PDB file of C-alpha atoms and ligand atoms in Angstrom:
ATOM      1  CA  MET Y  18       0.000   0.000   0.000  1.00 46.00           C
ATOM      2  CA  SER Y  19       1.178   3.584  -0.562  1.00 50.00           C
ATOM      3  CA  VAL Y  20       0.040   6.977   0.696  1.00 50.00           C
ATOM      4  CA  VAL Y  21      -2.471   8.217  -1.827  1.00 57.00           C
ATOM      5  CA  PHE Y  22      -3.615  11.347  -0.067  1.00 63.00           C
ATOM      6  CA  GLU Y  23      -2.358  13.861   2.471  1.00 67.00           C
ATOM      7  CA  SER Y  24      -4.315  15.834   5.023  1.00 70.00           C
ATOM      8  CA  LYS Y  25      -3.548  19.570   4.856  1.00 83.00           C
ATOM      9  CA  ARG Y  26      -2.734  21.278   8.161  1.00 86.00           C
ATOM     10  CA  VAL Y  27      -3.902  24.874   8.660  1.00 91.00           C
ATOM     11  CA  ARG Y  28      -2.314  26.884  11.483  1.00 91.00           C
ATOM     12  CA  ARG Y  29      -4.051  29.848  13.086  1.00 89.00           C
ATOM     13  CA  PRO Y  30      -3.021  32.400  15.737  1.00 87.00           C
ATOM     14  CA  LEU Y  31      -3.598  31.456  19.332  1.00 87.00           C
ATOM     15  CA  ALA Y  32      -6.722  33.031  20.794  1.00 92.00           C
ATOM     16  CA  ILE Y  33      -8.236  32.634  24.230  1.00 96.00           C
ATOM     17  CA  ARG Y  34     -11.948  33.314  24.363  1.00 97.00           C
ATOM     18  CA  ARG Y  35     -14.089  34.008  27.424  1.00 97.00           C
ATOM     19  CA  VAL Y  36     -17.665  32.934  26.917  1.00 98.00           C
ATOM     20  CA  THR Y  37     -20.851  32.200  28.826  1.00 98.00           C
ATOM     21  CA  VAL Y  38     -22.897  29.024  29.179  1.00 98.00           C
ATOM     22  CA  ALA Y  39     -26.196  29.563  27.344  1.00 98.00           C
ATOM     23  CA  ARG Y  40     -27.734  26.091  27.784  1.00 97.00           C
ATOM     24  CA  VAL Y  41     -26.939  22.646  29.139  1.00 98.00           C
ATOM     25  CA  THR Y  42     -28.711  19.677  27.549  1.00 98.00           C
ATOM     26  CA  GLU Y  43     -28.554  16.046  28.641  1.00 98.00           C
ATOM     27  CA  VAL Y  44     -27.502  13.909  25.672  1.00 98.00           C
ATOM     28  CA  ALA Y  45     -27.426  10.708  27.767  1.00 97.00           C
ATOM     29  CA  PRO Y  46     -26.894   9.948  31.462  1.00 95.00           C
ATOM     30  CA  THR Y  47     -23.130  10.139  30.899  1.00 97.00           C
ATOM     31  CA  MET Y  48     -22.949  13.071  28.489  1.00 98.00           C
ATOM     32  CA  VAL Y  49     -24.001  16.721  28.606  1.00 98.00           C
ATOM     33  CA  ARG Y  50     -24.003  19.202  25.739  1.00 98.00           C
ATOM     34  CA  VAL Y  51     -22.856  22.629  26.906  1.00 98.00           C
ATOM     35  CA  THR Y  52     -23.809  25.457  24.559  1.00 98.00           C
ATOM     36  CA  LEU Y  53     -21.522  28.465  24.875  1.00 98.00           C
ATOM     37  CA  THR Y  54     -22.234  31.965  23.677  1.00 98.00           C
ATOM     38  CA  GLY Y  55     -20.619  35.400  23.695  1.00 98.00           C
ATOM     39  CA  GLU Y  56     -19.104  38.045  21.454  1.00 97.00           C
ATOM     40  CA  GLU Y  57     -15.649  36.473  21.737  1.00 97.00           C
ATOM     41  CA  LEU Y  58     -16.923  33.561  19.638  1.00 97.00           C
ATOM     42  CA  GLN Y  59     -16.945  35.884  16.604  1.00 95.00           C
ATOM     43  CA  GLY Y  60     -14.545  34.545  14.025  1.00 93.00           C
ATOM     44  CA  PHE Y  61     -14.281  31.095  15.611  1.00 96.00           C
ATOM     45  CA  GLU Y  62     -13.271  28.441  13.076  1.00 95.00           C
ATOM     46  CA  ALA Y  63     -12.687  24.707  13.410  1.00 95.00           C
ATOM     47  CA  PRO Y  64     -13.035  23.105   9.996  1.00 93.00           C
ATOM     48  CA  GLY Y  65     -11.154  19.877  10.748  1.00 94.00           C
ATOM     49  CA  PRO Y  66     -13.378  17.019  11.986  1.00 95.00           C
ATOM     50  CA  ALA Y  67     -10.864  16.155  14.715  1.00 95.00           C
ATOM     51  CA  ASP Y  68     -10.097  19.754  15.745  1.00 96.00           C
ATOM     52  CA  HIS Y  69      -9.832  20.403  19.462  1.00 97.00           C
ATOM     53  CA  VAL Y  70      -9.873  23.319  21.857  1.00 97.00           C
ATOM     54  CA  LYS Y  71      -8.267  23.607  25.305  1.00 97.00           C
ATOM     55  CA  GLY Y  72     -10.871  24.306  27.945  1.00 98.00           C
ATOM     56  CA  PHE Y  73      -9.776  25.873  31.234  1.00 98.00           C
ATOM     57  CA  PHE Y  74     -11.433  24.594  34.412  1.00 97.00           C
ATOM     58  CA  PRO Y  75     -11.380  25.507  38.113  1.00 95.00           C
ATOM     59  CA  GLY Y  76      -9.189  23.293  40.289  1.00 91.00           C
ATOM     60  CA  PRO Y  77     -10.047  21.816  43.706  1.00 89.00           C
ATOM     61  CA  ASP Y  78      -9.402  25.273  45.235  1.00 89.00           C
ATOM     62  CA  GLY Y  79     -12.218  26.679  43.066  1.00 90.00           C
ATOM     63  CA  ILE Y  80      -9.865  29.094  41.299  1.00 91.00           C
ATOM     64  CA  LEU Y  81     -10.268  29.376  37.533  1.00 93.00           C
ATOM     65  CA  ALA Y  82      -6.794  30.196  36.237  1.00 95.00           C
ATOM     66  CA  VAL Y  83      -6.639  31.199  32.564  1.00 96.00           C
ATOM     67  CA  PRO Y  84      -3.448  32.034  30.652  1.00 94.00           C
ATOM     68  CA  THR Y  85      -3.234  35.270  28.676  1.00 92.00           C
ATOM     69  CA  ILE Y  86      -1.768  35.937  25.254  1.00 90.00           C
ATOM     70  CA  ALA Y  87       1.250  38.227  25.095  1.00 87.00           C
ATOM     71  CA  ASP Y  88       3.346  39.305  22.089  1.00 83.00           C
ATOM     72  CA  ASP Y  89       5.837  36.561  22.847  1.00 82.00           C
ATOM     73  CA  GLY Y  90       3.293  33.778  23.332  1.00 81.00           C
ATOM     74  CA  MET Y  91       1.141  32.448  26.136  1.00 84.00           C
ATOM     75  CA  ARG Y  92       1.656  33.801  29.646  1.00 90.00           C
ATOM     76  CA  GLN Y  93       0.682  31.818  32.745  1.00 91.00           C
ATOM     77  CA  PRO Y  94      -1.571  33.599  35.287  1.00 91.00           C
ATOM     78  CA  GLU Y  95       0.034  34.932  38.454  1.00 89.00           C
ATOM     79  CA  VAL Y  96      -2.579  33.311  40.707  1.00 89.00           C
ATOM     80  CA  GLY Y  97      -3.798  29.739  40.631  1.00 91.00           C
ATOM     81  CA  THR Y  98      -2.895  26.626  38.682  1.00 93.00           C
ATOM     82  CA  VAL Y  99      -4.077  26.174  35.105  1.00 95.00           C
ATOM     83  CA  HIS Y 100      -6.214  23.069  34.605  1.00 96.00           C
ATOM     84  CA  ALA Y 101      -6.587  22.645  30.833  1.00 97.00           C
ATOM     85  CA  ARG Y 102      -8.271  19.734  29.021  1.00 98.00           C
ATOM     86  CA  ASP Y 103      -8.903  18.984  25.344  1.00 98.00           C
ATOM     87  CA  TYR Y 104     -12.417  19.006  23.878  1.00 98.00           C
ATOM     88  CA  THR Y 105     -13.926  18.757  20.407  1.00 98.00           C
ATOM     89  CA  PRO Y 106     -15.829  21.800  19.150  1.00 98.00           C
ATOM     90  CA  LEU Y 107     -18.884  19.865  18.069  1.00 98.00           C
ATOM     91  CA  GLU Y 108     -20.855  22.538  16.245  1.00 98.00           C
ATOM     92  CA  PHE Y 109     -20.365  26.274  15.778  1.00 98.00           C
ATOM     93  CA  ARG Y 110     -23.268  28.496  14.690  1.00 97.00           C
ATOM     94  CA  GLU Y 111     -22.492  32.095  13.732  1.00 95.00           C
ATOM     95  CA  GLN Y 112     -26.132  32.954  14.373  1.00 94.00           C
ATOM     96  CA  GLY Y 113     -27.508  31.047  17.338  1.00 92.00           C
ATOM     97  CA  GLU Y 114     -30.450  31.981  19.554  1.00 90.00           C
ATOM     98  CA  ASN Y 115     -28.708  35.099  20.875  1.00 86.00           C
ATOM     99  CA  GLY Y 116     -25.557  35.450  18.802  1.00 94.00           C
ATOM    100  CA  PRO Y 117     -22.789  32.995  18.007  1.00 98.00           C
ATOM    101  CA  GLU Y 118     -22.978  29.597  19.715  1.00 98.00           C
ATOM    102  CA  LEU Y 119     -20.601  26.699  20.196  1.00 98.00           C
ATOM    103  CA  ASP Y 120     -21.635  23.217  21.398  1.00 98.00           C
ATOM    104  CA  ILE Y 121     -19.257  20.952  23.284  1.00 98.00           C
ATOM    105  CA  ASP Y 122     -20.248  17.451  24.447  1.00 98.00           C
ATOM    106  CA  PHE Y 123     -18.685  16.448  27.769  1.00 98.00           C
ATOM    107  CA  VAL Y 124     -18.480  12.835  28.937  1.00 98.00           C
ATOM    108  CA  ILE Y 125     -19.391  12.709  32.624  1.00 97.00           C
ATOM    109  CA  HIS Y 126     -17.035   9.941  33.661  1.00 96.00           C
ATOM    110  CA  GLY Y 127     -17.468   9.978  37.412  1.00 85.00           C
ATOM    111  CA  ASP Y 128     -13.773   9.976  38.245  1.00 73.00           C
ATOM    112  CA  ASP Y 129     -12.516  13.176  39.779  1.00 85.00           C
ATOM    113  CA  GLY Y 130     -11.423  15.435  36.991  1.00 95.00           C
ATOM    114  CA  PRO Y 131     -11.800  19.218  36.799  1.00 97.00           C
ATOM    115  CA  ALA Y 132     -13.407  19.128  33.351  1.00 98.00           C
ATOM    116  CA  ALA Y 133     -16.038  16.467  34.066  1.00 97.00           C
ATOM    117  CA  GLN Y 134     -16.737  18.053  37.476  1.00 96.00           C
ATOM    118  CA  TRP Y 135     -17.278  21.435  35.848  1.00 97.00           C
ATOM    119  CA  ALA Y 136     -19.528  20.038  33.129  1.00 97.00           C
ATOM    120  CA  VAL Y 137     -21.780  18.102  35.489  1.00 96.00           C
ATOM    121  CA  ASN Y 138     -22.436  21.306  37.445  1.00 96.00           C
ATOM    122  CA  ALA Y 139     -22.559  23.708  34.463  1.00 97.00           C
ATOM    123  CA  LYS Y 140     -25.600  25.996  34.254  1.00 98.00           C
ATOM    124  CA  PRO Y 141     -26.683  28.979  32.159  1.00 98.00           C
ATOM    125  CA  GLY Y 142     -24.710  32.106  33.024  1.00 98.00           C
ATOM    126  CA  ASP Y 143     -21.532  30.291  34.083  1.00 97.00           C
ATOM    127  CA  THR Y 144     -18.325  31.603  32.558  1.00 96.00           C
ATOM    128  CA  PHE Y 145     -15.965  29.443  30.528  1.00 97.00           C
ATOM    129  CA  ALA Y 146     -12.687  30.074  28.759  1.00 97.00           C
ATOM    130  CA  PHE Y 147     -10.907  28.126  26.070  1.00 98.00           C
ATOM    131  CA  GLY Y 148      -8.016  28.431  23.661  1.00 96.00           C
ATOM    132  CA  GLY Y 149      -7.657  27.254  20.106  1.00 91.00           C
ATOM    133  CA  PRO Y 150      -7.933  25.427  17.946  1.00 95.00           C
ATOM    134  CA  ARG Y 151      -4.278  26.201  17.156  1.00 92.00           C
ATOM    135  CA  GLY Y 152      -4.529  24.291  13.939  1.00 91.00           C
ATOM    136  CA  SER Y 153      -6.857  22.221  11.832  1.00 91.00           C
ATOM    137  CA  LEU Y 154      -6.085  18.961  10.133  1.00 86.00           C
ATOM    138  CA  MET Y 155      -8.328  19.285   7.123  1.00 85.00           C
ATOM    139  CA  PRO Y 156     -10.354  16.266   6.047  1.00 80.00           C
ATOM    140  CA  PRO Y 157      -8.266  14.113   3.721  1.00 83.00           C
ATOM    141  CA  GLU Y 158      -9.068  14.671   0.088  1.00 87.00           C
ATOM    142  CA  GLY Y 159      -9.438  11.715  -2.205  1.00 90.00           C
ATOM    143  CA  ALA Y 160     -10.589   9.180   0.374  1.00 93.00           C
ATOM    144  CA  SER Y 161     -12.799   6.438  -1.094  1.00 95.00           C
ATOM    145  CA  ASP Y 162     -14.310   5.728   2.325  1.00 97.00           C
ATOM    146  CA  VAL Y 163     -13.780   6.615   5.979  1.00 97.00           C
ATOM    147  CA  VAL Y 164     -13.692   4.372   9.048  1.00 98.00           C
ATOM    148  CA  VAL Y 165     -13.972   5.816  12.564  1.00 98.00           C
ATOM    149  CA  VAL Y 166     -13.435   3.753  15.702  1.00 98.00           C
ATOM    150  CA  THR Y 167     -13.998   5.504  19.023  1.00 98.00           C
ATOM    151  CA  ASP Y 168     -15.271   5.301  22.568  1.00 98.00           C
ATOM    152  CA  GLU Y 169     -17.632   7.971  23.912  1.00 98.00           C
ATOM    153  CA  THR Y 170     -14.970  10.697  24.050  1.00 98.00           C
ATOM    154  CA  GLY Y 171     -14.473  10.353  20.283  1.00 98.00           C
ATOM    155  CA  LEU Y 172     -18.181  10.508  19.462  1.00 98.00           C
ATOM    156  CA  PRO Y 173     -18.178  14.288  18.857  1.00 98.00           C
ATOM    157  CA  ALA Y 174     -15.303  13.927  16.375  1.00 98.00           C
ATOM    158  CA  ALA Y 175     -17.019  10.883  14.832  1.00 98.00           C
ATOM    159  CA  ARG Y 176     -20.150  12.928  14.378  1.00 98.00           C
ATOM    160  CA  ARG Y 177     -18.109  15.550  12.543  1.00 98.00           C
ATOM    161  CA  PHE Y 178     -16.582  12.895  10.251  1.00 97.00           C
ATOM    162  CA  PHE Y 179     -20.072  11.596   9.426  1.00 98.00           C
ATOM    163  CA  GLN Y 180     -21.324  15.125   8.691  1.00 97.00           C
ATOM    164  CA  ASN Y 181     -18.237  16.049   6.709  1.00 94.00           C
ATOM    165  CA  PHE Y 182     -18.071  13.066   4.364  1.00 95.00           C
ATOM    166  CA  LEU Y 183     -21.637  11.792   3.900  1.00 96.00           C
ATOM    167  CA  PRO Y 184     -23.337  11.327   1.537  1.00 95.00           C
ATOM    168  CA  GLU Y 185     -20.555  11.429  -1.102  1.00 96.00           C
ATOM    169  CA  VAL Y 186     -18.024   9.308   0.799  1.00 96.00           C
ATOM    170  CA  PRO Y 187     -19.208   6.235   2.755  1.00 97.00           C
ATOM    171  CA  VAL Y 188     -18.440   6.335   6.488  1.00 98.00           C
ATOM    172  CA  THR Y 189     -18.365   3.340   8.845  1.00 98.00           C
ATOM    173  CA  GLY Y 190     -18.376   3.885  12.599  1.00 98.00           C
ATOM    174  CA  LEU Y 191     -17.408   1.276  15.192  1.00 98.00           C
ATOM    175  CA  PHE Y 192     -18.177   2.524  18.681  1.00 98.00           C
ATOM    176  CA  PHE Y 193     -17.419   0.909  22.031  1.00 98.00           C
ATOM    177  CA  LEU Y 194     -19.308   2.514  24.894  1.00 98.00           C
ATOM    178  CA  THR Y 195     -19.816   2.203  28.625  1.00 96.00           C
ATOM    179  CA  ASP Y 196     -23.209   3.921  28.363  1.00 96.00           C
ATOM    180  CA  PRO Y 197     -25.696   2.070  26.095  1.00 97.00           C
ATOM    181  CA  ASP Y 198     -27.881   5.187  25.942  1.00 97.00           C
ATOM    182  CA  LEU Y 199     -25.290   6.815  23.694  1.00 98.00           C
ATOM    183  CA  ARG Y 200     -26.128   4.353  20.909  1.00 98.00           C
ATOM    184  CA  ASN Y 201     -28.564   6.926  19.497  1.00 97.00           C
ATOM    185  CA  TYR Y 202     -25.896   9.653  19.321  1.00 98.00           C
ATOM    186  CA  LEU Y 203     -25.900   9.711  15.508  1.00 98.00           C
ATOM    187  CA  ASP Y 204     -29.573   8.905  14.934  1.00 97.00           C
ATOM    188  CA  ASP Y 205     -30.299  12.259  13.284  1.00 97.00           C
ATOM    189  CA  ILE Y 206     -27.643  11.705  10.617  1.00 98.00           C
ATOM    190  CA  ASP Y 207     -28.775   9.810   7.537  1.00 97.00           C
ATOM    191  CA  GLY Y 208     -26.496   7.307   5.872  1.00 96.00           C
ATOM    192  CA  GLY Y 209     -23.275   5.695   6.947  1.00 97.00           C
ATOM    193  CA  THR Y 210     -22.910   2.413   8.774  1.00 97.00           C
ATOM    194  CA  ARG Y 211     -22.626   2.149  12.551  1.00 98.00           C
ATOM    195  CA  GLN Y 212     -21.962  -0.697  14.934  1.00 98.00           C
ATOM    196  CA  TRP Y 213     -22.264  -0.165  18.668  1.00 98.00           C
ATOM    197  CA  PHE Y 214     -20.520  -2.327  21.254  1.00 98.00           C
ATOM    198  CA  VAL Y 215     -21.371  -2.204  24.960  1.00 98.00           C
ATOM    199  CA  GLY Y 216     -20.477  -4.523  27.814  1.00 95.00           C
ATOM    200  CA  ASP Y 217     -17.217  -6.013  29.034  1.00 96.00           C
ATOM    201  CA  GLU Y 218     -16.068  -7.316  25.635  1.00 97.00           C
ATOM    202  CA  ARG Y 219     -16.713  -4.068  23.777  1.00 98.00           C
ATOM    203  CA  GLU Y 220     -13.103  -3.230  22.946  1.00 97.00           C
ATOM    204  CA  ALA Y 221     -12.347  -6.722  21.624  1.00 97.00           C
ATOM    205  CA  GLN Y 222     -15.603  -6.714  19.657  1.00 98.00           C
ATOM    206  CA  ALA Y 223     -14.707  -3.392  18.051  1.00 98.00           C
ATOM    207  CA  GLU Y 224     -11.320  -4.828  17.064  1.00 98.00           C
ATOM    208  CA  GLN Y 225     -12.995  -7.904  15.545  1.00 98.00           C
ATOM    209  CA  ALA Y 226     -15.337  -5.654  13.601  1.00 98.00           C
ATOM    210  CA  LEU Y 227     -12.392  -3.569  12.359  1.00 98.00           C
ATOM    211  CA  ARG Y 228     -10.626  -6.750  11.234  1.00 98.00           C
ATOM    212  CA  GLY Y 229     -13.761  -7.651   9.267  1.00 98.00           C
ATOM    213  CA  LEU Y 230     -13.758  -4.410   7.247  1.00 98.00           C
ATOM    214  CA  ASP Y 231     -12.287  -4.048   3.807  1.00 97.00           C
ATOM    215  CA  ILE Y 232      -9.612  -1.372   4.364  1.00 97.00           C
ATOM    216  CA  GLY Y 233      -8.481  -0.274   0.923  1.00 94.00           C
ATOM    217  CA  GLU Y 234      -5.677   1.904  -0.440  1.00 93.00           C
ATOM    218  CA  ARG Y 235      -7.861   4.989  -0.230  1.00 94.00           C
ATOM    219  CA  THR Y 236      -9.635   4.269   3.076  1.00 96.00           C
ATOM    220  CA  PHE Y 237      -8.985   6.899   5.768  1.00 95.00           C
ATOM    221  CA  VAL Y 238      -9.124   5.592   9.365  1.00 97.00           C
ATOM    222  CA  PHE Y 239      -9.703   7.717  12.479  1.00 97.00           C
ATOM    223  CA  LEU Y 240      -9.133   6.155  15.924  1.00 98.00           C
ATOM    224  CA  ALA Y 241      -9.823   7.993  19.196  1.00 98.00           C
ATOM    225  CA  GLY Y 242     -10.527   6.923  22.744  1.00 98.00           C
ATOM    226  CA  GLU Y 243      -8.867   5.361  25.779  1.00 98.00           C
ATOM    227  CA  ALA Y 244      -5.162   5.174  24.886  1.00 97.00           C
ATOM    228  CA  GLY Y 245      -4.665   1.544  25.893  1.00 96.00           C
ATOM    229  CA  ALA Y 246      -7.640   0.445  23.801  1.00 97.00           C
ATOM    230  CA  MET Y 247      -6.243   2.224  20.752  1.00 97.00           C
ATOM    231  CA  VAL Y 248      -2.923   0.336  20.725  1.00 96.00           C
ATOM    232  CA  PRO Y 249      -4.122  -3.051  19.337  1.00 97.00           C
ATOM    233  CA  LEU Y 250      -6.283  -1.290  16.756  1.00 98.00           C
ATOM    234  CA  ARG Y 251      -3.370   0.819  15.564  1.00 97.00           C
ATOM    235  CA  ARG Y 252      -1.007  -2.184  15.566  1.00 96.00           C
ATOM    236  CA  TYR Y 253      -3.434  -4.148  13.402  1.00 98.00           C
ATOM    237  CA  LEU Y 254      -3.660  -1.326  10.879  1.00 97.00           C
ATOM    238  CA  ARG Y 255       0.026  -0.368  10.836  1.00 95.00           C
ATOM    239  CA  ARG Y 256       1.755  -3.726  11.295  1.00 95.00           C
ATOM    240  CA  GLU Y 257      -0.633  -6.335   9.916  1.00 97.00           C
ATOM    241  CA  LEU Y 258      -2.171  -4.295   7.105  1.00 97.00           C
ATOM    242  CA  GLY Y 259       0.840  -2.022   6.581  1.00 95.00           C
ATOM    243  CA  LEU Y 260      -1.331   1.081   6.465  1.00 94.00           C
ATOM    244  CA  PRO Y 261       0.830   4.201   5.870  1.00 92.00           C
ATOM    245  CA  ALA Y 262       0.808   6.773   8.683  1.00 89.00           C
ATOM    246  CA  GLY Y 263      -0.785   9.359   6.365  1.00 88.00           C
ATOM    247  CA  GLN Y 264      -3.807   7.165   5.863  1.00 92.00           C
ATOM    248  CA  MET Y 265      -4.842   7.263   9.504  1.00 93.00           C
ATOM    249  CA  ASP Y 266      -5.170   9.512  12.537  1.00 93.00           C
ATOM    250  CA  ALA Y 267      -4.904   7.637  15.851  1.00 95.00           C
ATOM    251  CA  SER Y 268      -5.055   9.433  19.214  1.00 95.00           C
ATOM    252  CA  GLY Y 269      -5.392   8.522  22.846  1.00 97.00           C
ATOM    253  CA  TYR Y 270      -8.060  10.905  24.131  1.00 98.00           C
ATOM    254  CA  TRP Y 271      -7.607   9.804  27.745  1.00 97.00           C
ATOM    255  CA  LYS Y 272      -5.900   7.016  29.643  1.00 97.00           C
ATOM    256  CA  ARG Y 273      -7.073   4.967  32.603  1.00 94.00           C
ATOM    257  CA  GLY Y 274      -5.402   6.246  35.786  1.00 92.00           C
ATOM    258  CA  ILE Y 275      -3.690   9.193  34.060  1.00 92.00           C
ATOM    259  CA  VAL Y 276      -4.714  12.766  34.771  1.00 92.00           C
ATOM    260  CA  ASN Y 277      -4.725  15.020  31.704  1.00 91.00           C
ATOM    261  CA  LEU Y 278      -3.151  12.635  29.184  1.00 90.00           C
ATOM    262  CA  ASP Y 279      -0.841  14.357  26.694  1.00 86.00           C
ATOM    263  CA  HIS Y 280      -2.353  13.210  23.423  1.00 85.00           C
ATOM    264  CA  HIS Y 281       0.737  14.305  21.502  1.00 84.00           C
ATOM    265  CA  ALA Y 282       2.801  11.622  23.275  1.00 81.00           C
ATOM    266  CA  PRO Y 283       3.274   8.451  21.176  1.00 82.00           C
ATOM    267  CA  LEU Y 284       0.256   6.182  21.485  1.00 84.00           C
ATOM    268  CA  ASP Y 285       2.362   3.056  21.106  1.00 80.00           C
ATOM    269  CA  PRO Y 286       5.878   3.440  22.594  1.00 74.00           C
ATOM    270  CA  THR Y 287       7.064   0.432  20.537  1.00 77.00           C
ATOM    271  CA  ASP Y 288       6.106   2.234  17.336  1.00 76.00           C
ATOM    272  CA  PRO Y 289       6.263   5.992  17.975  1.00 69.00           C
ATOM    273  CA  GLU Y 290       5.775   7.182  14.377  1.00 66.00           C
TER     274      GLU Y 290
HETATM  275  C1  FAD H  28      -8.133  15.909  20.860  1.00 80.09           C
HETATM  276  C2  FAD H  28      -9.064  15.505  22.001  1.00 80.09           C
HETATM  277  C3  FAD H  28     -10.431  15.756  21.905  1.00 80.09           C
HETATM  278  C4  FAD H  28     -11.282  15.356  22.943  1.00 80.09           C
HETATM  279  N1  FAD H  28     -12.618  15.614  22.830  1.00 80.09           N
HETATM  280  C5  FAD H  28     -13.453  15.267  23.843  1.00 80.09           C
HETATM  281  C6  FAD H  28     -14.840  15.579  23.786  1.00 80.09           C
HETATM  282  O1  FAD H  28     -15.323  16.212  22.838  1.00 80.09           O
HETATM  283  N2  FAD H  28     -15.643  15.189  24.824  1.00 80.09           N
HETATM  284  C7  FAD H  28     -15.117  14.530  25.911  1.00 80.09           C
HETATM  285  O2  FAD H  28     -15.861  14.198  26.831  1.00 80.09           O
HETATM  286  N3  FAD H  28     -13.806  14.235  25.999  1.00 80.09           N
HETATM  287  C8  FAD H  28     -12.963  14.601  25.006  1.00 80.09           C
HETATM  288  N4  FAD H  28     -11.634  14.341  25.102  1.00 80.09           N
HETATM  289  C9  FAD H  28     -11.155  13.598  26.281  1.00 80.09           C
HETATM  290  C10 FAD H  28     -10.939  14.512  27.511  1.00 80.09           C
HETATM  291  O3  FAD H  28      -9.990  15.519  27.190  1.00 80.09           O
HETATM  292  C11 FAD H  28     -10.403  13.622  28.662  1.00 80.09           C
HETATM  293  O4  FAD H  28     -11.352  12.659  28.996  1.00 80.09           O
HETATM  294  C12 FAD H  28      -9.988  14.449  29.866  1.00 80.09           C
HETATM  295  O5  FAD H  28      -9.047  13.696  30.592  1.00 80.09           O
HETATM  296  C13 FAD H  28     -11.135  14.812  30.785  1.00 80.09           C
HETATM  297  O6  FAD H  28     -10.620  15.637  31.807  1.00 80.09           O
HETATM  298  P1  FAD H  28     -11.082  15.530  33.330  1.00 80.09           P
HETATM  299  O7  FAD H  28     -10.610  16.762  33.982  1.00 80.09           O
HETATM  300  O8  FAD H  28     -12.527  15.181  33.394  1.00 80.09           O
HETATM  301  O9  FAD H  28     -10.271  14.257  33.859  1.00 80.09           O
HETATM  302  P2  FAD H  28      -8.676  14.171  34.216  1.00 80.09           P
HETATM  303  O10 FAD H  28      -8.342  15.119  35.323  1.00 80.09           O
HETATM  304  O11 FAD H  28      -7.876  14.322  32.964  1.00 80.09           O
HETATM  305  O12 FAD H  28      -8.568  12.683  34.735  1.00 80.09           O
HETATM  306  C14 FAD H  28      -9.058  12.295  36.043  1.00 80.09           C
HETATM  307  C15 FAD H  28      -9.294  10.794  36.057  1.00 80.09           C
HETATM  308  O13 FAD H  28     -10.401  10.522  35.198  1.00 80.09           O
HETATM  309  C16 FAD H  28     -10.046   9.525  34.229  1.00 80.09           C
HETATM  310  N5  FAD H  28     -10.761   9.873  32.966  1.00 80.09           N
HETATM  311  C17 FAD H  28     -10.551  10.925  32.139  1.00 80.09           C
HETATM  312  N6  FAD H  28     -11.426  10.887  31.099  1.00 80.09           N
HETATM  313  C18 FAD H  28     -12.190   9.782  31.295  1.00 80.09           C
HETATM  314  C19 FAD H  28     -13.263   9.196  30.565  1.00 80.09           C
HETATM  315  N7  FAD H  28     -13.759   9.743  29.435  1.00 80.09           N
HETATM  316  N8  FAD H  28     -13.829   8.049  31.054  1.00 80.09           N
HETATM  317  C20 FAD H  28     -13.365   7.471  32.211  1.00 80.09           C
HETATM  318  N9  FAD H  28     -12.344   7.985  32.941  1.00 80.09           N
HETATM  319  C21 FAD H  28     -11.779   9.121  32.489  1.00 80.09           C
HETATM  320  C22 FAD H  28      -8.519   9.622  34.089  1.00 80.09           C
HETATM  321  O14 FAD H  28      -7.959   8.389  33.673  1.00 80.09           O
HETATM  322  C23 FAD H  28      -8.110   9.982  35.511  1.00 80.09           C
HETATM  323  O15 FAD H  28      -7.986   8.821  36.293  1.00 80.09           O
HETATM  324  C24 FAD H  28     -10.760  14.721  24.089  1.00 80.09           C
HETATM  325  C25 FAD H  28      -9.382  14.493  24.189  1.00 80.09           C
HETATM  326  C26 FAD H  28      -8.544  14.875  23.158  1.00 80.09           C
HETATM  327  C27 FAD H  28      -7.063  14.622  23.288  1.00 80.09           C
END
């Protein structure tokens, strides 16, 4: 197999935006959609399906520490510790109910974590701040079909892949979830193929399903979710199928027992490319 397409990367200047919570909607018992609004959303852009922003959240001391932008880059605040976590800008509307609006879907995972704690308590009028996206990895051009394999944290990105490529390019989604109620997450999107796996064997079942797909020379594969669960999927694609790195995007979105996983760190230390 050879790389037949490249994904273009678009860089943009760093911006930190302070916004307000307009609405909070329950998507499922383990996910809330927080709709943000405010003038600072003007000009927001996130065209890549897997784009992410850095949200800033209060720590255990209740202090919300937000960096500022100076001429020479980002400056840390003088008071408090910055607690930043990555989230997918699900949908941006230039004209929402009362101005620009941005939706972010937060998994409420129950473990202590400043982001999940903030989201479970979020209510209209709360303030929020986020930076980015610093760059966008544009959807690959020339893909014959797209395969996305994620857990619940990758569902917002998966949704964006479905919206971006359908109906022209077929999209297959394999999803392994702890919350069965999230199986209707894509119900309002026509087309595409989805398989949902819940229960103790869900990760292995998703791998079996991936092994059953016909991954061709022009198939683009997106993997996102718990870092440990991503490793066998990536190994299958890279080592057994010999898929070139440019034909896939594989990220650990979180890792069991690790606070604030650095998703830029190699997913598989034995194969860091
Ligand atoms: C590019 C990118 C995009 C992402 N987009 C989204 C998104 O749109 N929506 C979303 O919900 N998440 C998304 N994530 C994942 C999110 O950033 C992590 O889950 C993050 O760790 C949550 O922060 P926290 O403060 O709640 O927990 P942390 O303080 O980071 O971790 C506290 C504890 O909770 C555990 N933990 C963290 N996340 C989970 C989880 N999902 N399930 C179970 N245990 C967990 C950790 O292992 C740790 O033990 C994305 C991650 C990346 C890298």
